[in-house]
Coordinates of C-alpha atoms and ligand atoms in Angstrom, one line a residue:
M179 CA 81.1 94.5 84.7
E180 CA 79.5 95.7 81.6
T181 CA 81.7 97.9 79.4
K182 CA 79.9 100.6 77.4
I183 CA 81.3 101.4 74.0
L184 CA 81.2 105.1 73.3
S185 CA 81.8 106.9 70.0
A186 CA 83.6 110.2 69.7
D187 CA 80.3 112.1 69.2
A188 CA 79.5 115.0 71.6
A189 CA 76.6 113.0 73.3
D190 CA 78.8 110.0 73.9
L191 CA 81.7 112.1 75.2
A192 CA 79.3 113.8 77.6
E193 CA 78.3 110.4 78.8
G194 CA 82.0 109.5 79.2
G195 CA 82.6 112.7 81.1
R196 CA 79.7 111.9 83.4
L197 CA 81.0 108.4 84.1
L198 CA 84.4 109.9 85.0
R199 CA 82.9 112.5 87.3
M200 CA 80.9 109.8 89.0
G201 CA 84.0 107.8 89.8
G202 CA 84.0 105.4 86.8
T203 CA 86.8 104.3 84.6
V204 CA 86.8 105.2 80.9
A205 CA 89.4 104.2 78.3
F206 CA 90.0 106.8 75.6
P207 CA 92.2 107.5 72.6
T208 CA 95.1 109.8 72.7
E209 CA 97.7 110.6 70.0
T210 CA 100.3 108.4 71.8
V211 CA 98.5 105.3 73.0
Y212 CA 95.0 104.7 74.4
G213 CA 94.7 105.7 78.1
L214 CA 92.6 104.3 80.9
G215 CA 91.2 107.3 82.8
A216 CA 89.7 108.1 86.1
N217 CA 89.0 111.3 88.1
A218 CA 92.5 112.2 89.4
F219 CA 91.0 113.7 92.6
D220 CA 88.9 110.6 93.4
E221 CA 91.2 108.1 95.2
C222 CA 88.6 105.4 94.9
A223 CA 88.3 105.8 91.2
V224 CA 92.0 105.8 90.8
K225 CA 92.3 102.5 92.6
K226 CA 89.9 101.1 90.0
I227 CA 92.6 101.9 87.3
Y228 CA 95.2 99.8 89.2
A229 CA 92.7 97.0 89.6
A230 CA 91.7 97.0 85.9
K231 CA 95.3 97.0 84.8
G232 CA 96.6 94.6 87.4
R233 CA 99.3 97.1 88.1
P234 CA 101.4 97.7 91.2
S235 CA 100.0 100.6 93.1
D236 CA 103.3 102.4 93.8
N237 CA 103.6 103.2 90.1
P238 CA 102.5 106.9 89.5
L239 CA 100.1 107.9 86.8
I240 CA 100.1 110.7 84.3
V241 CA 97.3 113.3 84.9
H242 CA 95.7 114.5 81.7
I243 CA 94.2 118.0 81.3
A244 CA 91.9 119.6 78.7
D245 CA 93.8 122.9 78.8
V246 CA 96.6 124.7 80.6
K247 CA 94.1 126.3 83.1
M248 CA 93.6 122.9 84.7
L249 CA 97.3 122.7 85.6
K250 CA 96.7 125.2 88.5
T251 CA 94.8 122.5 90.4
L252 CA 97.7 120.1 90.1
A253 CA 101.1 121.8 90.2
A254 CA 102.4 123.6 93.3
E255 CA 104.7 125.7 91.1
I256 CA 105.7 126.0 87.5
P257 CA 109.5 125.6 87.2
A258 CA 111.6 127.6 84.9
G259 CA 111.5 126.4 81.3
A260 CA 108.1 124.8 81.7
R261 CA 106.2 127.7 80.2
E262 CA 108.1 127.6 77.0
L263 CA 107.8 123.8 76.8
M264 CA 104.1 124.0 77.3
D265 CA 103.7 126.8 74.7
T266 CA 105.7 124.8 72.2
F267 CA 104.6 121.2 72.7
W268 CA 101.1 121.3 74.4
P269 CA 98.7 120.0 73.5
G270 CA 101.0 117.1 72.5
P271 CA 103.0 114.0 73.5
L272 CA 105.0 115.6 76.3
T273 CA 104.5 114.8 80.0
L274 CA 106.0 117.3 82.5
I275 CA 106.7 116.5 86.1
F276 CA 106.0 119.2 88.6
P277 CA 106.1 119.6 92.3
K278 CA 102.5 118.5 93.2
A279 CA 99.7 120.6 94.7
E280 CA 98.6 119.4 98.1
E281 CA 95.2 118.2 96.9
V282 CA 96.6 115.7 94.4
P283 CA 96.1 112.3 96.1
K284 CA 99.2 110.2 96.7
S285 CA 97.6 107.3 95.1
V286 CA 98.0 109.2 91.8
T287 CA 101.6 110.1 92.3
G288 CA 102.6 106.7 93.8
G289 CA 103.5 108.5 97.1
L290 CA 105.8 111.0 95.4
D291 CA 105.7 114.8 96.0
T292 CA 105.6 115.4 92.3
V293 CA 102.9 114.9 89.7
A294 CA 103.1 114.1 86.0
V295 CA 100.9 116.2 83.7
R296 CA 100.1 116.1 80.1
C297 CA 97.7 117.9 77.8
P298 CA 97.0 115.5 74.9
A299 CA 96.8 116.6 71.3
D300 CA 93.9 114.2 70.5
V301 CA 90.7 116.3 70.2
T302 CA 88.5 113.5 71.5
A303 CA 90.6 113.1 74.6
R304 CA 90.5 116.8 75.4
Q305 CA 86.8 117.0 74.8
L306 CA 86.2 114.0 77.1
I307 CA 88.3 115.6 79.9
A308 CA 86.5 118.9 79.4
E309 CA 83.2 117.1 79.7
A310 CA 84.4 115.4 82.9
G311 CA 85.5 118.9 84.2
V312 CA 88.3 117.3 86.3
P313 CA 91.9 116.2 85.5
V314 CA 92.0 112.6 84.4
A315 CA 94.6 110.3 85.7
A316 CA 95.4 107.8 82.9
P317 CA 98.1 105.2 82.3
S318 CA 98.1 103.3 79.1
A319 CA 95.0 101.1 78.7
N320 CA 96.8 97.8 78.5
L321 CA 96.9 95.0 81.0
S322 CA 100.1 95.5 83.0
G323 CA 103.1 94.0 81.3
K324 CA 101.5 93.9 77.8
P325 CA 102.4 96.3 75.0
S326 CA 100.5 99.6 75.2
P327 CA 97.3 99.7 73.1
T328 CA 97.5 101.7 69.9
T329 CA 94.1 100.7 68.5
F330 CA 90.5 100.4 69.8
R331 CA 90.7 96.7 69.2
H332 CA 93.8 96.3 71.5
V333 CA 91.8 98.1 74.3
Q334 CA 88.9 95.9 73.8
E335 CA 91.1 92.8 74.0
D336 CA 92.6 93.9 77.3
M337 CA 89.8 95.9 79.0
L338 CA 86.4 94.6 78.0
G339 CA 84.5 93.8 81.2
R340 CA 87.2 95.5 83.4
V341 CA 86.2 99.2 82.8
D342 CA 83.0 101.2 82.7
A343 CA 83.4 102.5 79.1
I344 CA 85.8 102.6 76.2
V345 CA 85.7 105.5 73.8
K346 CA 86.3 104.3 70.2
G347 CA 88.7 106.5 68.4
T348 CA 91.2 106.2 65.6
D349 CA 94.4 104.3 65.7
A350 CA 97.0 106.3 67.8
P351 CA 99.1 108.2 65.3
V352 CA 102.3 108.3 67.4
G353 CA 102.2 104.8 68.7
V354 CA 104.5 105.1 71.7
E355 CA 103.8 106.8 75.0
S356 CA 104.6 110.5 75.7
T357 CA 108.0 111.9 76.4
V358 CA 108.4 112.2 80.2
L359 CA 110.5 115.1 81.4
D360 CA 111.2 115.7 85.1
L361 CA 111.4 119.4 85.9
S362 CA 111.3 119.1 89.6
G363 CA 115.1 119.1 90.2
E364 CA 118.0 121.5 89.3
V365 CA 118.5 120.0 85.9
P366 CA 115.7 118.6 83.7
V367 CA 115.8 114.9 83.3
L368 CA 114.4 112.9 80.4
L369 CA 112.8 109.9 82.1
R370 CA 111.1 108.4 79.0
P371 CA 111.8 109.2 75.4
G372 CA 108.9 109.9 73.0
A373 CA 107.8 111.8 70.0
V374 CA 109.1 115.1 71.5
T375 CA 112.7 114.3 71.2
L376 CA 115.7 115.0 73.4
E377 CA 117.2 117.2 70.7
Q378 CA 114.0 119.3 70.7
L379 CA 114.0 119.6 74.5
K380 CA 117.7 120.6 74.5
K381 CA 117.0 123.4 72.0
I382 CA 114.7 125.0 74.5
L383 CA 116.3 124.0 77.9
G384 CA 120.0 123.7 77.0
E385 CA 121.0 121.0 79.4
V386 CA 118.9 117.9 79.7
E387 CA 120.1 114.8 81.6
V388 CA 119.0 111.4 80.3
A389 CA 118.0 108.8 82.9
T390 CA 120.2 105.8 82.4
A391 CA 117.2 103.5 82.1
V392 CA 116.3 105.4 78.9
R393 CA 119.3 104.1 77.1
D394 CA 120.1 100.8 78.7
G395 CA 117.3 99.7 81.0
E396 CA 119.3 100.2 84.2
V397 CA 118.5 101.9 87.5
P398 CA 114.9 103.1 87.4
K399 CA 114.6 106.9 88.1
S400 CA 111.0 107.0 87.0
P401 CA 109.2 104.5 89.1
G402 CA 107.4 103.1 86.0
L403 CA 110.8 102.0 84.6
K404 CA 111.3 99.3 87.2
Y405 CA 108.4 97.2 85.9
K406 CA 108.6 95.0 82.9
H407 CA 106.9 97.0 80.2
Y408 CA 106.1 96.6 76.6
A409 CA 106.7 92.9 76.8
P410 CA 105.0 90.5 74.4
K411 CA 104.7 86.8 75.4
A412 CA 107.4 85.9 73.0
D413 CA 111.1 86.3 73.9
V414 CA 112.5 89.2 72.0
Y415 CA 116.1 89.4 70.9
I416 CA 118.0 92.3 69.1
L417 CA 120.3 91.0 66.4
K418 CA 123.5 93.0 66.1
G419 CA 125.4 92.4 62.9
S420 CA 125.3 92.6 59.2
L421 CA 122.2 91.7 57.1
D422 CA 123.9 88.6 55.8
A423 CA 124.7 87.5 59.3
A424 CA 121.2 88.1 60.5
A425 CA 119.7 86.2 57.6
A426 CA 122.0 83.2 58.2
F427 CA 121.2 83.3 61.9
V428 CA 117.5 83.4 61.4
K429 CA 117.6 80.7 58.7
A430 CA 119.3 78.4 61.2
A431 CA 116.6 79.3 63.8
A432 CA 113.6 78.9 61.6
G433 CA 112.0 75.5 61.9
Q434 CA 113.4 75.0 65.4
R435 CA 110.7 77.0 67.1
K436 CA 108.1 79.4 65.6
I437 CA 110.1 82.5 64.9
G438 CA 109.0 86.1 64.2
M439 CA 111.1 88.7 62.6
L440 CA 110.8 92.5 62.7
V441 CA 112.4 94.1 59.8
F442 CA 112.6 97.3 57.8
D443 CA 111.0 97.5 54.4
E444 CA 114.3 97.6 52.7
F445 CA 115.3 94.2 54.0
A446 CA 111.9 92.5 54.1
E447 CA 112.6 90.6 50.9
V448 CA 115.6 88.8 52.3
F449 CA 113.5 87.5 55.2
V450 CA 110.2 86.7 53.6
R451 CA 112.1 84.1 51.5
I452 CA 113.1 82.2 54.6
P453 CA 110.5 79.4 55.1
G454 CA 108.7 79.2 58.4
L455 CA 109.4 82.8 59.4
F456 CA 106.7 85.3 60.4
V457 CA 107.9 88.6 59.1
L458 CA 106.5 92.1 60.0
S459 CA 107.9 95.4 58.9
L460 CA 108.4 98.5 61.0
G461 CA 108.4 100.6 57.8
G462 CA 111.2 102.3 56.1
Q463 CA 114.7 102.3 57.6
R464 CA 114.7 106.1 57.7
N465 CA 111.3 106.6 59.2
P466 CA 111.3 106.4 63.0
S467 CA 107.8 107.8 63.3
E468 CA 106.5 105.0 61.2
A469 CA 108.4 102.5 63.3
A470 CA 107.0 104.0 66.5
H471 CA 103.5 103.9 65.0
R472 CA 103.8 100.2 64.2
L473 CA 105.9 98.8 67.0
F474 CA 103.4 97.9 69.7
S475 CA 100.9 96.6 67.1
A476 CA 103.6 94.4 65.6
L477 CA 104.5 93.0 69.0
R478 CA 100.8 92.2 69.7
E479 CA 100.5 90.6 66.2
M480 CA 103.6 88.4 67.0
D481 CA 101.8 87.1 70.0
A482 CA 98.6 86.5 68.1
A483 CA 100.6 84.5 65.6
G484 CA 101.9 82.4 68.4
V485 CA 105.6 83.0 67.8
A486 CA 107.9 81.9 70.6
V487 CA 110.8 84.1 69.7
V488 CA 111.0 87.5 68.0
Y489 CA 114.2 88.7 66.4
A490 CA 114.5 92.4 65.8
P491 CA 117.0 94.8 64.2
E492 CA 119.3 97.2 66.1
I493 CA 117.8 100.7 66.4
P494 CA 119.7 104.0 66.4
E495 CA 119.6 106.5 69.2
S496 CA 119.0 109.8 67.5
G497 CA 115.8 111.8 67.4
M498 CA 112.6 109.8 67.6
W499 CA 114.6 106.5 67.2
L500 CA 115.5 106.8 70.9
A501 CA 111.8 106.2 71.8
V502 CA 111.5 103.2 69.5
R503 CA 114.8 101.8 70.7
N504 CA 113.8 102.3 74.4
R505 CA 110.5 100.3 73.9
L506 CA 112.0 97.6 71.7
Y507 CA 115.1 97.0 73.9
R508 CA 113.0 96.9 77.0
A509 CA 110.7 94.4 75.3
A510 CA 113.9 92.4 74.7
A511 CA 114.9 92.9 78.3
E512 CA 118.2 94.2 76.8
R513 CA 119.0 90.8 75.2
I514 CA 121.3 91.7 72.4
L515 CA 122.8 88.9 70.3
D516 CA 126.1 89.9 68.7
L517 CA 126.2 87.9 65.5
Q518 CA 130.0 88.1 65.4
T519 CA 130.1 85.8 68.4
V520 CA 126.8 83.8 68.1
S521 CA 125.7 82.1 64.9
V522 CA 123.2 79.7 66.2
P523 CA 120.1 80.7 68.2
P524 CA 119.9 80.2 71.9
F525 CA 118.1 77.3 73.4
A526 CA 114.5 77.2 74.6
D527 CA 113.0 78.0 78.0
Q528 CA 115.1 81.0 78.8
T529 CA 114.1 82.9 81.8
K530 CA 113.4 86.5 81.0
E531 CA 115.5 88.7 83.2
E532 CA 115.0 92.4 82.9
G533 CA 118.2 94.2 82.1
A534 CA 120.3 91.1 81.8
E535 CA 123.0 91.9 79.4
V536 CA 123.8 89.0 77.2
T537 CA 127.5 88.3 77.4
A538 CA 129.6 85.2 77.5
E539 CA 131.7 85.1 80.6
K540 CA 135.1 83.7 81.0
Y541 CA 135.2 80.2 82.3
E542 CA 136.5 79.8 85.8
A543 CA 137.2 76.3 87.0
P544 CA 135.0 75.3 90.0
A545 CA 137.0 75.9 93.1
G546 CA 139.1 72.7 93.5
G547 CA 137.9 70.2 96.0
Q548 CA 135.5 72.6 97.8
E549 CA 132.4 71.4 95.9
R550 CA 132.3 67.9 94.7
I551 CA 131.1 67.5 91.1
K552 CA 128.4 64.9 91.1
K553 CA 126.2 65.7 88.1
V554 CA 127.8 66.2 84.7
L555 CA 125.6 67.4 81.8
F556 CA 127.0 66.8 78.3
V557 CA 125.6 69.1 75.6
C558 CA 125.8 69.0 71.8
T559 CA 123.4 70.1 69.0
G560 CA 120.8 67.4 68.6
N561 CA 121.5 65.1 71.5
T562 CA 121.6 62.1 69.1
C563 CA 125.3 61.5 68.6
R564 CA 128.1 63.2 70.5
S565 CA 126.5 64.1 73.8
P566 CA 124.7 60.7 74.4
M567 CA 128.0 58.9 73.5
A568 CA 129.8 61.1 76.0
E569 CA 127.1 60.4 78.6
Y570 CA 127.2 56.6 78.3
L571 CA 131.0 56.5 78.1
F572 CA 131.2 58.6 81.2
R573 CA 128.9 56.4 83.1
Q574 CA 130.7 53.3 82.0
K575 CA 134.1 54.7 83.1
A576 CA 132.8 56.2 86.3
E577 CA 131.6 52.7 87.3
E578 CA 134.9 51.1 86.3
K579 CA 136.8 53.7 88.4
G580 CA 134.4 53.6 91.3
I581 CA 133.6 57.3 91.0
L582 CA 130.2 58.4 92.2
A583 CA 129.2 60.8 89.5
E584 CA 126.1 61.0 87.4
A585 CA 126.0 61.8 83.7
S586 CA 123.2 63.1 81.5
S587 CA 123.0 64.9 78.2
A588 CA 120.8 67.3 76.1
G589 CA 120.9 69.2 72.9
L590 CA 120.6 72.9 72.0
Y591 CA 118.1 71.9 69.3
A592 CA 116.7 68.6 70.2
G593 CA 113.4 66.9 69.6
A594 CA 112.6 63.4 71.0
S595 CA 114.6 61.1 68.8
P596 CA 116.5 57.9 69.4
I597 CA 120.3 57.9 69.4
S598 CA 121.7 57.7 65.9
V599 CA 122.2 54.3 64.5
Q600 CA 125.9 54.6 64.1
A601 CA 126.4 56.1 67.6
A602 CA 124.4 53.2 69.0
Q603 CA 126.6 50.8 67.0
A604 CA 129.9 52.4 68.1
L605 CA 128.8 52.3 71.7
K606 CA 127.7 48.6 71.4
E607 CA 131.2 47.8 70.2
A608 CA 132.4 49.3 73.5
G609 CA 130.0 47.1 75.4
I610 CA 127.4 49.8 76.0
D611 CA 123.7 49.5 75.2
A612 CA 122.3 53.0 74.5
G613 CA 119.1 51.7 72.9
R614 CA 116.8 53.4 75.4
H615 CA 118.3 56.9 74.8
V616 CA 115.8 59.6 73.7
S617 CA 117.1 63.0 72.8
R618 CA 115.9 66.0 74.7
Q619 CA 116.0 69.8 74.5
L620 CA 118.4 71.6 76.8
T621 CA 116.6 73.8 79.3
M622 CA 117.5 76.3 81.9
E623 CA 116.5 73.9 84.6
L624 CA 118.9 71.2 83.3
V625 CA 121.8 73.7 83.3
E626 CA 120.8 74.8 86.8
E627 CA 120.7 71.2 88.1
A628 CA 124.1 70.2 86.8
D629 CA 127.3 70.8 88.7
L630 CA 129.3 70.8 85.5
V631 CA 128.2 71.4 81.9
L632 CA 130.5 70.1 79.2
T633 CA 129.9 71.1 75.5
M634 CA 131.3 69.6 72.3
T635 CA 132.2 73.0 70.7
D636 CA 133.0 76.5 71.7
Q637 CA 129.9 77.6 70.0
H638 CA 127.7 75.4 72.2
K639 CA 129.5 76.9 75.2
R640 CA 128.9 80.4 74.1
M641 CA 125.3 79.9 73.5
I642 CA 124.7 78.5 76.9
C643 CA 126.7 81.3 78.5
Q644 CA 124.8 83.9 76.6
A645 CA 121.5 82.5 77.6
A646 CA 122.6 81.9 81.2
P647 CA 125.4 84.3 82.0
D648 CA 125.2 83.7 85.7
M649 CA 125.8 80.0 85.2
A650 CA 128.8 80.5 82.9
C651 CA 131.2 79.4 85.6
K652 CA 130.1 75.8 85.3
V653 CA 130.1 75.6 81.6
E654 CA 133.2 74.5 79.6
T655 CA 134.0 72.6 76.5
L656 CA 134.8 69.0 77.1
A657 CA 138.3 69.2 75.6
A658 CA 139.2 72.3 77.6
Y659 CA 138.0 70.8 80.8
A660 CA 140.0 67.7 80.1
G661 CA 143.0 70.0 79.7
E662 CA 143.3 69.7 75.9
A663 CA 142.7 71.9 72.9
G664 CA 140.1 71.5 70.2
E665 CA 136.5 70.6 69.7
I666 CA 134.5 67.4 69.0
P667 CA 133.4 67.6 65.4
D668 CA 129.9 66.5 64.6
P669 CA 130.0 62.9 63.1
F670 CA 126.4 63.3 62.0
G671 CA 125.9 62.0 58.4
G672 CA 129.3 60.3 58.5
D673 CA 130.0 56.5 58.3
L674 CA 130.6 54.1 61.2
A675 CA 134.3 54.7 61.0
T676 CA 133.7 58.4 61.7
Y677 CA 131.6 57.5 64.7
R678 CA 134.3 55.2 66.0
V679 CA 136.9 58.0 65.8
C680 CA 134.4 60.3 67.6
R681 CA 133.7 57.6 70.3
D682 CA 137.4 57.0 71.0
R683 CA 138.1 60.7 71.3
L684 CA 135.2 61.1 73.7
A685 CA 136.3 58.1 75.7
Q686 CA 139.8 59.6 76.1
L687 CA 138.5 63.0 77.2
V688 CA 135.8 61.6 79.5
G689 CA 138.5 59.5 81.2
K690 CA 140.5 62.7 81.9
V691 CA 137.4 64.5 83.2
L692 CA 136.8 61.6 85.6
E693 CA 140.4 61.8 86.9
K694 CA 140.0 65.5 87.4
I695 CA 136.8 65.3 89.4
R696 CA 137.7 62.2 91.3
Ligands
LIG125 O1 101.5 108.7 76.3 C1 101.3 108.6 77.5 O2 101.9 109.2 78.3 C2 100.1 107.6 77.9 C3 98.8 108.2 77.4 C4 97.7 107.4 77.9 O3 98.8 109.5 77.8 N1 100.2 107.4 79.3 C5 101.1 106.6 79.9 O4 101.0 106.5 81.2 O5 102.0 106.1 79.3 P1 101.7 105.4 82.1 O6 101.1 105.5 83.4 O7 101.7 104.1 81.4 O8 103.1 105.9 82.2 C6 103.5 106.9 83.2 C7 105.0 107.1 83.3 C8 105.6 106.0 84.1 O9 106.8 105.6 83.5 C9 105.7 106.6 85.4 O10 106.6 106.0 86.3 C10 106.0 108.0 85.1 O11 105.3 108.3 83.9 N2 105.7 109.0 86.1 C11 104.4 109.4 86.4 N3 104.5 110.2 87.5 C12 105.7 110.4 87.8 C13 106.4 111.1 88.8 N4 105.8 111.9 89.6 N5 107.8 111.1 88.8 C14 108.5 110.3 87.9 N6 107.9 109.5 87.0 C15 106.5 109.6 86.9
LIG126 MG1 102.1 102.0 80.3

């Protein structure tokens, strides 16, 4: 379809209003993010919103009004506390949830008996709604799953050809969506944090509950919270730890994959010096409004730059930080890397699991005898020295002992390289030809396929367990699985003698592993 681009002039807004009245879809600026509007009383028009966004249709929409008078047509009653909130924060970035009037179509409310209403502060938005003469249902004007649009350009990127018109306005000053407060129950519940803060709401209402998902992405109370939101294409991780630890961690990661880094101005200098890192600032460390204003744009920029992974700082919970934290941690699907326990970045191809807390789990030996171990995967860093040696030694010994078990290997940071010269030589002396080995990157699929994953160091093990907590039960260090203490030090860069020591140690441990799984 052809998308008209409208300005914020009176004539253009009148045209926008006409399109809305006629059942069309019009994207428009608000102070929070751009919205994608349709006449809230026109079921057919509302369906077009879902289609344009590619959004599940049980997710309710916020209905936007030009003034408080319009609320009468939407809310069946005005609960206690609502008046003062409206007087204080409307027009503005606060959405209130009321018991719905009968006329409000269920397609707007996602089948609920309540309706979410907001009177935006943006003058263009209110003028457009006034021109339409009807309440305007409008979710954020992004394709479902993408970060909400905060600029006209973002909306064009996502919606050109999918909607009837886009009103070109300024960049959204707030930058994150409105605060959503549910007033339909006994106690008010904060469903989504925004520029109107929890502290401000409590001042007026006294008690306000906070939906769990607001802080830690758990059980969705607001239907919208169950969908993956705010997610850029890149995998986002929150780094928890000191500046030094973060810098060391990111330095190790840079060069492995294309890495993006979100920082605060105060620390930018540390990170821009790291080669190969794409650094964007969220503004000053004490400026949550600026961080909110920049966040979604920054995430989109990261995608445009083609980064595979974005590392981001921890965010506080107070005041407007809570809104920034909620969006960023959800973009990260709650993946928080504690730099006290991880010091090298996780491997590629992680599946994104919403709400999956990243924690290493305790190793539990596979239940003895119940499930035969047939496939053993050895893991080291580059898959050119230790893990291929373990793989080939394992295969040789399994054959000698007549044990039917397969071996393979991979590296946490591996390209496609041949086995190291010394490792090949050390194996040759043991009667093994490993000349055809090509190193490969560890992937989630490889971990899934294996019955047992044996790593050279504790660090390797922790990284795998963090990336795949639900597979932690089959990951162990080689030494520990063989019933011994210690790790296999990396012989990389050492002489042949060092490699022989490594080979002999591996041979010994692999022998014990085979006895154990026989
Ligand atoms: O800032 C904003 O609120 C932007 C701009 C365009 O105004 N709009 C926006 O709408 O963010 P949307 O549809 O992307 O988000 C609506 C949120 C969702 O989390 C949804 O689940 C929740 O509000 N919501 C809507 N109606 C609800 C209801 N009756 N009960 C509970 N949650 C509701
Ligand atoms: Mg949205």
